PDB file of C-alpha atoms in Angstrom:
ATOM      1  CA  UNK A  16     -69.172-127.293 151.094  1.00  0.00           C
ATOM      2  CA  UNK A  17     -70.560-130.814 151.252  1.00  0.00           C
ATOM      3  CA  UNK A  18     -71.987-130.516 147.753  1.00  0.00           C
ATOM      4  CA  UNK A  19     -68.639-129.363 146.441  1.00  0.00           C
ATOM      5  CA  UNK A  20     -66.897-132.332 147.992  1.00  0.00           C
ATOM      6  CA  UNK A  21     -64.832-130.203 150.369  1.00  0.00           C
ATOM      7  CA  UNK A  22     -66.370-131.776 153.471  1.00  0.00           C
ATOM      8  CA  UNK A  23     -67.259-135.483 153.626  1.00  0.00           C
ATOM      9  CA  UNK A  24     -70.947-136.321 154.154  1.00  0.00           C
ATOM     10  CA  UNK A  25     -71.896-136.498 157.814  1.00  0.00           C
ATOM     11  CA  UNK A  26     -69.183-134.050 158.843  1.00  0.00           C
ATOM     12  CA  UNK A  27     -70.202-130.877 160.628  1.00  0.00           C
ATOM     13  CA  UNK A  28     -68.160-128.001 159.269  1.00  0.00           C
ATOM     14  CA  UNK A  29     -67.519-125.130 161.616  1.00  0.00           C
ATOM     15  CA  UNK A  30     -68.433-121.806 160.031  1.00  0.00           C
ATOM     16  CA  UNK A  31     -65.528-119.386 160.316  1.00  0.00           C
ATOM     17  CA  UNK A  32     -67.216-116.230 161.539  1.00  0.00           C
ATOM     18  CA  UNK A  33     -63.972-114.457 162.216  1.00  0.00           C
ATOM     19  CA  UNK A  34     -62.765-112.420 159.255  1.00  0.00           C
ATOM     20  CA  UNK A  35     -59.467-111.725 160.949  1.00  0.00           C
ATOM     21  CA  UNK A  36     -56.365-112.791 159.037  1.00  0.00           C
ATOM     22  CA  UNK A  37     -52.802-112.600 160.267  1.00  0.00           C
ATOM     23  CA  UNK A  38     -50.262-112.477 157.478  1.00  0.00           C
ATOM     24  CA  UNK A  39     -46.697-113.620 157.872  1.00  0.00           C
ATOM     25  CA  UNK A  40     -44.515-110.607 158.619  1.00  0.00           C
ATOM     26  CA  UNK A  41     -40.982-110.665 157.208  1.00  0.00           C
ATOM     27  CA  UNK A  42     -38.193-110.814 159.732  1.00  0.00           C
ATOM     28  CA  UNK A  43     -36.724-107.438 160.453  1.00  0.00           C
ATOM     29  CA  UNK A  44     -33.748-106.103 162.300  1.00  0.00           C
ATOM     30  CA  UNK A  45     -31.413-108.971 161.444  1.00  0.00           C
ATOM     31  CA  UNK A  46     -29.190-107.525 158.681  1.00  0.00           C
ATOM     32  CA  UNK A  47     -26.787-110.361 159.250  1.00  0.00           C
ATOM     33  CA  UNK A  48     -26.559-109.526 162.957  1.00  0.00           C
ATOM     34  CA  UNK A  49     -27.441-111.800 165.835  1.00  0.00           C
ATOM     35  CA  UNK A  50     -31.032-111.095 166.981  1.00  0.00           C
ATOM     36  CA  UNK A  51     -31.207-109.267 170.294  1.00  0.00           C
ATOM     37  CA  UNK A  52     -33.189-110.893 173.081  1.00  0.00           C
ATOM     38  CA  UNK A  53     -35.732-108.760 174.914  1.00  0.00           C
ATOM     39  CA  UNK A  54     -36.933-109.275 178.471  1.00  0.00           C
ATOM     40  CA  UNK A  55     -40.711-108.855 178.743  1.00  0.00           C
ATOM     41  CA  UNK A  56     -42.383-108.669 182.119  1.00  0.00           C
ATOM     42  CA  UNK A  57     -45.710-110.080 181.081  1.00  0.00           C
ATOM     43  CA  UNK A  58     -48.634-111.422 183.076  1.00  0.00           C
ATOM     44  CA  UNK A  59     -48.003-114.240 185.484  1.00  0.00           C
ATOM     45  CA  UNK A  60     -48.501-117.690 183.927  1.00  0.00           C
ATOM     46  CA  UNK A  61     -51.970-119.079 184.632  1.00  0.00           C
ATOM     47  CA  UNK A  62     -52.014-121.192 187.744  1.00  0.00           C
ATOM     48  CA  UNK A  63     -53.186-124.772 187.830  1.00  0.00           C
ATOM     49  CA  UNK A  64     -56.895-125.467 187.814  1.00  0.00           C
ATOM     50  CA  UNK A  65     -58.717-126.214 191.055  1.00  0.00           C
ATOM     51  CA  UNK A  66     -60.673-129.062 189.550  1.00  0.00           C
ATOM     52  CA  UNK A  67     -63.729-130.625 191.107  1.00  0.00           C
ATOM     53  CA  UNK A  68     -64.199-134.363 191.299  1.00  0.00           C
ATOM     54  CA  UNK A  69     -66.487-134.229 188.269  1.00  0.00           C
ATOM     55  CA  UNK A  70     -63.880-132.338 186.231  1.00  0.00           C
ATOM     56  CA  UNK A  71     -61.236-134.895 187.181  1.00  0.00           C
ATOM     57  CA  UNK A  72     -63.473-137.772 186.066  1.00  0.00           C
ATOM     58  CA  UNK A  73     -64.340-136.067 182.779  1.00  0.00           C
ATOM     59  CA  UNK A  74     -60.639-135.510 182.165  1.00  0.00           C
ATOM     60  CA  UNK A  75     -59.983-139.207 182.756  1.00  0.00           C
ATOM     61  CA  UNK A  76     -62.684-140.078 180.219  1.00  0.00           C
ATOM     62  CA  UNK A  77     -61.000-137.778 177.709  1.00  0.00           C
ATOM     63  CA  UNK A  78     -57.501-139.168 178.285  1.00  0.00           C
ATOM     64  CA  UNK A  79     -58.732-142.759 178.110  1.00  0.00           C
ATOM     65  CA  UNK A  80     -60.886-142.041 175.056  1.00  0.00           C
ATOM     66  CA  UNK A  81     -64.063-143.308 176.726  1.00  0.00           C
ATOM     67  CA  UNK A  82     -67.603-142.228 175.827  1.00  0.00           C
ATOM     68  CA  UNK A  83     -66.435-139.787 173.160  1.00  0.00           C
ATOM     69  CA  UNK A  84     -69.313-138.670 170.945  1.00  0.00           C
ATOM     70  CA  UNK A  85     -67.646-136.111 168.679  1.00  0.00           C
ATOM     71  CA  UNK A  86     -64.402-135.994 166.709  1.00  0.00           C
ATOM     72  CA  UNK A  87     -62.807-132.634 165.976  1.00  0.00           C
ATOM     73  CA  UNK A  88     -60.878-132.674 162.700  1.00  0.00           C
ATOM     74  CA  UNK A  89     -58.058-130.306 161.819  1.00  0.00           C
ATOM     75  CA  UNK A  90     -55.318-130.754 159.222  1.00  0.00           C
ATOM     76  CA  UNK A  91     -56.444-134.360 158.660  1.00  0.00           C
ATOM     77  CA  UNK A  92     -55.963-135.201 162.335  1.00  0.00           C
ATOM     78  CA  UNK A  93     -58.872-136.241 164.539  1.00  0.00           C
ATOM     79  CA  UNK A  94     -59.405-135.391 168.207  1.00  0.00           C
ATOM     80  CA  UNK A  95     -62.102-137.409 170.039  1.00  0.00           C
ATOM     81  CA  UNK A  96     -63.953-135.390 172.662  1.00  0.00           C
ATOM     82  CA  UNK A  97     -67.291-134.973 174.434  1.00  0.00           C
ATOM     83  CA  UNK A  98     -69.932-132.593 173.143  1.00  0.00           C
ATOM     84  CA  UNK A  99     -71.228-131.868 176.629  1.00  0.00           C
ATOM     85  CA  UNK A 100     -67.813-130.685 177.832  1.00  0.00           C
ATOM     86  CA  UNK A 101     -67.186-128.554 174.746  1.00  0.00           C
ATOM     87  CA  UNK A 102     -70.665-127.025 174.978  1.00  0.00           C
ATOM     88  CA  UNK A 103     -70.198-126.249 178.672  1.00  0.00           C
ATOM     89  CA  UNK A 104     -66.926-124.383 178.062  1.00  0.00           C
ATOM     90  CA  UNK A 105     -67.751-122.583 174.811  1.00  0.00           C
ATOM     91  CA  UNK A 106     -71.015-120.835 173.824  1.00  0.00           C
ATOM     92  CA  UNK A 107     -70.029-121.208 170.171  1.00  0.00           C
ATOM     93  CA  UNK A 108     -69.662-124.986 170.438  1.00  0.00           C
ATOM     94  CA  UNK A 109     -72.952-125.063 172.327  1.00  0.00           C
ATOM     95  CA  UNK A 110     -74.781-123.253 169.528  1.00  0.00           C
ATOM     96  CA  UNK A 111     -73.204-125.460 166.863  1.00  0.00           C
ATOM     97  CA  UNK A 112     -74.129-128.681 168.646  1.00  0.00           C
ATOM     98  CA  UNK A 113     -77.670-127.555 169.356  1.00  0.00           C
ATOM     99  CA  UNK A 114     -78.126-126.616 165.699  1.00  0.00           C
ATOM    100  CA  UNK A 115     -76.849-129.996 164.556  1.00  0.00           C
ATOM    101  CA  UNK A 116     -78.482-132.145 167.254  1.00  0.00           C
ATOM    102  CA  UNK A 117     -79.425-135.534 165.780  1.00  0.00           C
ATOM    103  CA  UNK A 118     -82.935-136.899 166.104  1.00  0.00           C
ATOM    104  CA  UNK A 119     -81.657-140.202 167.361  1.00  0.00           C
ATOM    105  CA  UNK A 120     -80.772-140.783 170.973  1.00  0.00           C
ATOM    106  CA  UNK A 121     -77.272-140.014 172.154  1.00  0.00           C
ATOM    107  CA  UNK A 122     -74.658-142.664 171.435  1.00  0.00           C
ATOM    108  CA  UNK A 123     -73.998-145.116 174.206  1.00  0.00           C
ATOM    109  CA  UNK A 124     -70.664-145.467 175.972  1.00  0.00           C
ATOM    110  CA  UNK A 125     -69.090-147.999 173.664  1.00  0.00           C
ATOM    111  CA  UNK A 126     -65.482-147.686 172.897  1.00  0.00           C
ATOM    112  CA  UNK A 127     -63.488-144.810 171.946  1.00  0.00           C
ATOM    113  CA  UNK A 128     -62.461-143.605 168.546  1.00  0.00           C
ATOM    114  CA  UNK A 129     -59.155-142.636 170.092  1.00  0.00           C
ATOM    115  CA  UNK A 130     -58.642-146.041 171.687  1.00  0.00           C
ATOM    116  CA  UNK A 131     -59.403-147.707 168.375  1.00  0.00           C
ATOM    117  CA  UNK A 132     -56.718-145.545 166.797  1.00  0.00           C
ATOM    118  CA  UNK A 133     -54.258-146.457 169.540  1.00  0.00           C
ATOM    119  CA  UNK A 134     -53.799-142.877 170.832  1.00  0.00           C
ATOM    120  CA  UNK A 135     -56.079-142.193 173.802  1.00  0.00           C
ATOM    121  CA  UNK A 136     -57.179-138.623 174.181  1.00  0.00           C
ATOM    122  CA  UNK A 137     -54.806-137.366 171.504  1.00  0.00           C
ATOM    123  CA  UNK A 138     -54.716-136.731 167.781  1.00  0.00           C
ATOM    124  CA  UNK A 139     -55.127-139.636 165.406  1.00  0.00           C
ATOM    125  CA  UNK A 140     -55.552-140.059 161.684  1.00  0.00           C
ATOM    126  CA  UNK A 141     -58.810-138.726 160.294  1.00  0.00           C
ATOM    127  CA  UNK A 142     -61.479-141.273 159.614  1.00  0.00           C
ATOM    128  CA  UNK A 143     -61.979-142.626 163.126  1.00  0.00           C
ATOM    129  CA  UNK A 144     -65.617-143.540 163.900  1.00  0.00           C
ATOM    130  CA  UNK A 145     -67.775-140.890 165.546  1.00  0.00           C
ATOM    131  CA  UNK A 146     -69.645-137.712 164.695  1.00  0.00           C
ATOM    132  CA  UNK A 147     -67.161-135.407 162.984  1.00  0.00           C
ATOM    133  CA  UNK A 148     -66.828-131.653 163.450  1.00  0.00           C
ATOM    134  CA  UNK A 149     -64.327-129.938 161.207  1.00  0.00           C
ATOM    135  CA  UNK A 150     -62.268-127.050 162.636  1.00  0.00           C
ATOM    136  CA  UNK A 151     -61.448-124.469 159.986  1.00  0.00           C
ATOM    137  CA  UNK A 152     -60.084-121.646 162.167  1.00  0.00           C
ATOM    138  CA  UNK A 153     -56.656-123.284 162.492  1.00  0.00           C
ATOM    139  CA  UNK A 154     -54.211-124.845 160.081  1.00  0.00           C
ATOM    140  CA  UNK A 155     -51.966-126.440 162.739  1.00  0.00           C
ATOM    141  CA  UNK A 156     -53.498-129.410 164.506  1.00  0.00           C
ATOM    142  CA  UNK A 157     -51.304-128.743 167.564  1.00  0.00           C
ATOM    143  CA  UNK A 158     -53.417-125.669 168.273  1.00  0.00           C
ATOM    144  CA  UNK A 159     -56.554-127.826 168.564  1.00  0.00           C
ATOM    145  CA  UNK A 160     -54.706-130.060 171.002  1.00  0.00           C
ATOM    146  CA  UNK A 161     -53.806-127.054 173.154  1.00  0.00           C
ATOM    147  CA  UNK A 162     -57.428-125.887 173.033  1.00  0.00           C
ATOM    148  CA  UNK A 163     -58.694-129.277 174.226  1.00  0.00           C
ATOM    149  CA  UNK A 164     -56.072-129.393 176.971  1.00  0.00           C
ATOM    150  CA  UNK A 165     -57.441-126.071 178.182  1.00  0.00           C
ATOM    151  CA  UNK A 166     -61.085-127.167 177.884  1.00  0.00           C
ATOM    152  CA  UNK A 167     -60.398-130.303 179.936  1.00  0.00           C
ATOM    153  CA  UNK A 168     -58.235-128.324 182.396  1.00  0.00           C
ATOM    154  CA  UNK A 169     -55.014-130.131 181.636  1.00  0.00           C
ATOM    155  CA  UNK A 170     -51.782-128.372 182.699  1.00  0.00           C
ATOM    156  CA  UNK A 171     -50.542-128.083 179.145  1.00  0.00           C
ATOM    157  CA  UNK A 172     -47.357-126.342 177.972  1.00  0.00           C
ATOM    158  CA  UNK A 173     -49.219-123.059 177.465  1.00  0.00           C
ATOM    159  CA  UNK A 174     -49.031-122.450 181.192  1.00  0.00           C
ATOM    160  CA  UNK A 175     -45.686-124.158 181.849  1.00  0.00           C
ATOM    161  CA  UNK A 176     -42.801-121.696 182.037  1.00  0.00           C
ATOM    162  CA  UNK A 177     -40.246-124.519 181.807  1.00  0.00           C
ATOM    163  CA  UNK A 178     -41.486-125.705 178.427  1.00  0.00           C
ATOM    164  CA  UNK A 179     -39.917-124.150 175.306  1.00  0.00           C
ATOM    165  CA  UNK A 180     -42.228-121.816 173.455  1.00  0.00           C
ATOM    166  CA  UNK A 181     -43.893-123.294 170.359  1.00  0.00           C
ATOM    167  CA  UNK A 182     -43.527-121.757 166.906  1.00  0.00           C
ATOM    168  CA  UNK A 183     -45.293-118.457 166.469  1.00  0.00           C
ATOM    169  CA  UNK A 184     -47.582-119.965 163.824  1.00  0.00           C
ATOM    170  CA  UNK A 185     -49.090-122.296 166.413  1.00  0.00           C
ATOM    171  CA  UNK A 186     -49.570-119.410 168.856  1.00  0.00           C
ATOM    172  CA  UNK A 187     -51.465-117.570 166.110  1.00  0.00           C
ATOM    173  CA  UNK A 188     -53.804-120.519 165.644  1.00  0.00           C
ATOM    174  CA  UNK A 189     -54.347-120.820 169.390  1.00  0.00           C
ATOM    175  CA  UNK A 190     -55.368-117.156 169.495  1.00  0.00           C
ATOM    176  CA  UNK A 191     -57.684-117.689 166.514  1.00  0.00           C
ATOM    177  CA  UNK A 192     -59.382-120.619 168.238  1.00  0.00           C
ATOM    178  CA  UNK A 193     -59.691-118.711 171.508  1.00  0.00           C
ATOM    179  CA  UNK A 194     -61.250-115.780 169.664  1.00  0.00           C
ATOM    180  CA  UNK A 195     -63.629-117.874 167.569  1.00  0.00           C
ATOM    181  CA  UNK A 196     -64.869-120.143 170.356  1.00  0.00           C
ATOM    182  CA  UNK A 197     -64.995-117.409 173.031  1.00  0.00           C
ATOM    183  CA  UNK A 198     -62.394-118.869 175.376  1.00  0.00           C
ATOM    184  CA  UNK A 199     -60.824-115.906 177.204  1.00  0.00           C
ATOM    185  CA  UNK A 200     -58.819-118.178 179.470  1.00  0.00           C
ATOM    186  CA  UNK A 201     -57.116-119.673 176.431  1.00  0.00           C
ATOM    187  CA  UNK A 202     -56.281-116.160 175.207  1.00  0.00           C
ATOM    188  CA  UNK A 203     -54.660-115.508 178.579  1.00  0.00           C
ATOM    189  CA  UNK A 204     -52.520-118.611 178.230  1.00  0.00           C
ATOM    190  CA  UNK A 205     -51.413-117.673 174.722  1.00  0.00           C
ATOM    191  CA  UNK A 206     -50.643-114.110 175.864  1.00  0.00           C
ATOM    192  CA  UNK A 207     -48.292-115.432 178.525  1.00  0.00           C
ATOM    193  CA  UNK A 208     -46.602-117.459 175.811  1.00  0.00           C
ATOM    194  CA  UNK A 209     -46.067-114.376 173.635  1.00  0.00           C
ATOM    195  CA  UNK A 210     -43.997-112.803 176.415  1.00  0.00           C
ATOM    196  CA  UNK A 211     -41.376-115.537 176.274  1.00  0.00           C
ATOM    197  CA  UNK A 212     -38.250-115.785 174.106  1.00  0.00           C
ATOM    198  CA  UNK A 213     -38.833-112.416 172.417  1.00  0.00           C
ATOM    199  CA  UNK A 214     -36.110-111.193 170.042  1.00  0.00           C
ATOM    200  CA  UNK A 215     -35.790-108.495 167.418  1.00  0.00           C
ATOM    201  CA  UNK A 216     -36.298-111.274 164.901  1.00  0.00           C
ATOM    202  CA  UNK A 217     -39.983-111.694 165.698  1.00  0.00           C
ATOM    203  CA  UNK A 218     -41.065-108.742 167.838  1.00  0.00           C
ATOM    204  CA  UNK A 219     -42.928-107.158 164.914  1.00  0.00           C
ATOM    205  CA  UNK A 220     -44.954-110.316 164.415  1.00  0.00           C
ATOM    206  CA  UNK A 221     -45.804-110.485 168.102  1.00  0.00           C
ATOM    207  CA  UNK A 222     -46.880-106.846 168.076  1.00  0.00           C
ATOM    208  CA  UNK A 223     -49.022-107.528 165.013  1.00  0.00           C
ATOM    209  CA  UNK A 224     -50.750-110.365 166.875  1.00  0.00           C
ATOM    210  CA  UNK A 225     -51.356-108.065 169.846  1.00  0.00           C
ATOM    211  CA  UNK A 226     -52.949-105.504 167.542  1.00  0.00           C
ATOM    212  CA  UNK A 227     -55.163-107.994 165.715  1.00  0.00           C
ATOM    213  CA  UNK A 228     -56.395-109.755 168.860  1.00  0.00           C
ATOM    214  CA  UNK A 229     -56.767-106.682 171.060  1.00  0.00           C
ATOM    215  CA  UNK A 230     -53.856-107.434 173.407  1.00  0.00           C
ATOM    216  CA  UNK A 231     -53.107-103.770 174.030  1.00  0.00           C
ATOM    217  CA  UNK A 232     -51.399-104.213 177.395  1.00  0.00           C
ATOM    218  CA  UNK A 233     -48.989-106.798 176.033  1.00  0.00           C
ATOM    219  CA  UNK A 234     -48.265-104.635 172.988  1.00  0.00           C
ATOM    220  CA  UNK A 235     -47.342-101.731 175.259  1.00  0.00           C
ATOM    221  CA  UNK A 236     -44.986-103.981 177.212  1.00  0.00           C
ATOM    222  CA  UNK A 237     -43.268-105.074 173.994  1.00  0.00           C
ATOM    223  CA  UNK A 238     -42.800-101.421 172.998  1.00  0.00           C
ATOM    224  CA  UNK A 239     -41.448-100.557 176.432  1.00  0.00           C
ATOM    225  CA  UNK A 240     -38.931-103.413 176.286  1.00  0.00           C
ATOM    226  CA  UNK A 241     -37.811-102.357 172.820  1.00  0.00           C
ATOM    227  CA  UNK A 242     -37.387 -98.742 173.908  1.00  0.00           C
ATOM    228  CA  UNK A 243     -35.431 -99.774 177.029  1.00  0.00           C
ATOM    229  CA  UNK A 244     -32.968-101.910 175.065  1.00  0.00           C
ATOM    230  CA  UNK A 245     -30.910 -99.467 172.982  1.00  0.00           C
ATOM    231  CA  UNK A 246     -29.088-102.225 171.104  1.00  0.00           C
ATOM    232  CA  UNK A 247     -32.352-103.831 170.045  1.00  0.00           C
ATOM    233  CA  UNK A 248     -33.892-100.467 169.184  1.00  0.00           C
ATOM    234  CA  UNK A 249     -30.926 -99.557 166.977  1.00  0.00           C
ATOM    235  CA  UNK A 250     -31.124-102.894 165.197  1.00  0.00           C
ATOM    236  CA  UNK A 251     -34.785-102.298 164.398  1.00  0.00           C
ATOM    237  CA  UNK A 252     -34.668 -98.652 163.317  1.00  0.00           C
ATOM    238  CA  UNK A 253     -31.560 -99.034 161.136  1.00  0.00           C
ATOM    239  CA  UNK A 254     -33.142-101.780 159.053  1.00  0.00           C
ATOM    240  CA  UNK A 255     -34.569-100.285 155.814  1.00  0.00           C
ATOM    241  CA  UNK A 256     -37.539-102.687 155.994  1.00  0.00           C
ATOM    242  CA  UNK A 257     -38.871-100.849 159.049  1.00  0.00           C
ATOM    243  CA  UNK A 258     -40.124 -98.117 156.706  1.00  0.00           C
ATOM    244  CA  UNK A 259     -42.773-100.622 155.577  1.00  0.00           C
ATOM    245  CA  UNK A 260     -44.317-100.387 159.043  1.00  0.00           C
ATOM    246  CA  UNK A 261     -45.252 -96.725 159.677  1.00  0.00           C
ATOM    247  CA  UNK A 262     -47.514 -97.755 162.561  1.00  0.00           C
ATOM    248  CA  UNK A 263     -44.536 -99.224 164.405  1.00  0.00           C
ATOM    249  CA  UNK A 264     -42.465 -96.108 163.781  1.00  0.00           C
ATOM    250  CA  UNK A 265     -45.290 -93.944 165.118  1.00  0.00           C
ATOM    251  CA  UNK A 266     -45.588 -96.110 168.236  1.00  0.00           C
ATOM    252  CA  UNK A 267     -41.833 -95.958 168.829  1.00  0.00           C
ATOM    253  CA  UNK A 268     -41.830 -92.169 168.458  1.00  0.00           C
ATOM    254  CA  UNK A 269     -44.666 -91.882 170.978  1.00  0.00           C
ATOM    255  CA  UNK A 270     -42.703 -94.119 173.333  1.00  0.00           C
ATOM    256  CA  UNK A 271     -39.596 -91.923 173.008  1.00  0.00           C
ATOM    257  CA  UNK A 272     -41.444 -88.606 173.365  1.00  0.00           C
ATOM    258  CA  UNK A 273     -43.509 -89.820 176.295  1.00  0.00           C
ATOM    259  CA  UNK A 274     -47.046 -88.844 177.357  1.00  0.00           C
ATOM    260  CA  UNK A 275     -48.370 -85.609 175.946  1.00  0.00           C
ATOM    261  CA  UNK A 276     -50.472 -83.015 177.791  1.00  0.00           C
ATOM    262  CA  UNK A 277     -54.205 -83.269 177.508  1.00  0.00           C
ATOM    263  CA  UNK A 278     -55.201 -81.720 174.179  1.00  0.00           C
ATOM    264  CA  UNK A 279     -58.711 -81.022 175.493  1.00  0.00           C
ATOM    265  CA  UNK A 280     -57.421 -78.441 177.939  1.00  0.00           C
ATOM    266  CA  UNK A 281     -58.420 -75.009 176.683  1.00  0.00           C
ATOM    267  CA  UNK A 282     -55.679 -72.394 176.566  1.00  0.00           C
ATOM    268  CA  UNK A 283     -56.064 -69.159 178.436  1.00  0.00           C
ATOM    269  CA  UNK A 284     -57.856 -66.401 176.562  1.00  0.00           C
ATOM    270  CA  UNK A 285     -55.100 -63.910 177.212  1.00  0.00           C
ATOM    271  CA  UNK A 286     -51.421 -64.795 177.134  1.00  0.00           C
ATOM    272  CA  UNK A 287     -49.698 -64.369 180.392  1.00  0.00           C
ATOM    273  CA  UNK A 288     -46.840 -61.888 180.475  1.00  0.00           C
ATOM    274  CA  UNK A 289     -44.210 -61.993 183.134  1.00  0.00           C
ATOM    275  CA  UNK A 290     -44.828 -59.312 185.745  1.00  0.00           C
ATOM    276  CA  UNK A 291     -42.136 -56.771 186.216  1.00  0.00           C
ATOM    277  CA  UNK A 292     -41.297 -55.903 189.735  1.00  0.00           C
ATOM    278  CA  UNK A 293     -41.261 -52.239 190.443  1.00  0.00           C
ATOM    279  CA  UNK A 294     -37.944 -50.941 191.552  1.00  0.00           C
ATOM    280  CA  UNK A 295     -37.939 -49.986 195.148  1.00  0.00           C
ATOM    281  CA  UNK A 296     -37.820 -46.337 195.823  1.00  0.00           C
ATOM    282  CA  UNK A 297     -34.341 -45.303 196.521  1.00  0.00           C
ATOM    283  CA  UNK A 298     -32.827 -48.485 195.172  1.00  0.00           C
ATOM    284  CA  UNK A 299     -30.752 -46.386 192.803  1.00  0.00           C
ATOM    285  CA  UNK A 300     -29.597 -44.078 195.526  1.00  0.00           C
ATOM    286  CA  UNK A 301     -26.039 -43.121 195.135  1.00  0.00           C
ATOM    287  CA  UNK A 302     -25.829 -44.022 191.485  1.00  0.00           C
ATOM    288  CA  UNK A 303     -24.247 -41.540 189.179  1.00  0.00           C
ATOM    289  CA  UNK A 304     -22.582 -39.670 191.966  1.00  0.00           C
ATOM    290  CA  UNK A 305     -18.978 -38.968 191.508  1.00  0.00           C
TER     291      UNK A 305
END
């Protein structure tokens, strides 16, 4: 990439190991009607972190932009951070930093790229001083901000039920980052977000995300909510575009039919016939007599 001019010299480009791609799914179920809201009883929002004194001090360094020795770059925005913190939270970051460890001694605590840009601990324009590490698993820089808030144990909007849900595209990128950098706690936060503000307008896209990122429990809850809301179900199944999604139709049919008996159970060798009770002797006594 550096030889082709795609990545500036001195920038560490993150190798996208994940081959997963989530395509934009067309809206379905609208047909000029108002989208139906669905109530999803998802997992409880993640509780606040019980941070140690060291974690609190590291968070203060991040927010003040002090001692930062790496700059994450996404969508031409830069995010100053600390390699030690990123490596401690993510085995993928750890491997990347070890592979690219400079021969020179670690940079001293001099000033902050973020402070120089006038935005401590937050995104700034690309080009701030510091060792750069390009993030290629996300196209929305807000997702990188959410990831760093999680890494530094900040109570970001991902765990705040009073904050409006972000666009679904950002949630996708958050899930991509959580998957690529092995951050299961971040996946949990994003999953809680997918349970909020669900309508027939975007339920297919949410179910597609659940399928692609292995969120089977959440996908089942979305199906259950759709099956329980007859108005929403009618709006989905009467839209001609639903025929483009046979997997959804199959899942809905399974939901309607309910659990099936175990197919591994072997049938009896001989069919059972109902036993006929023998008539009691004398039960017909008196019949036919005039």
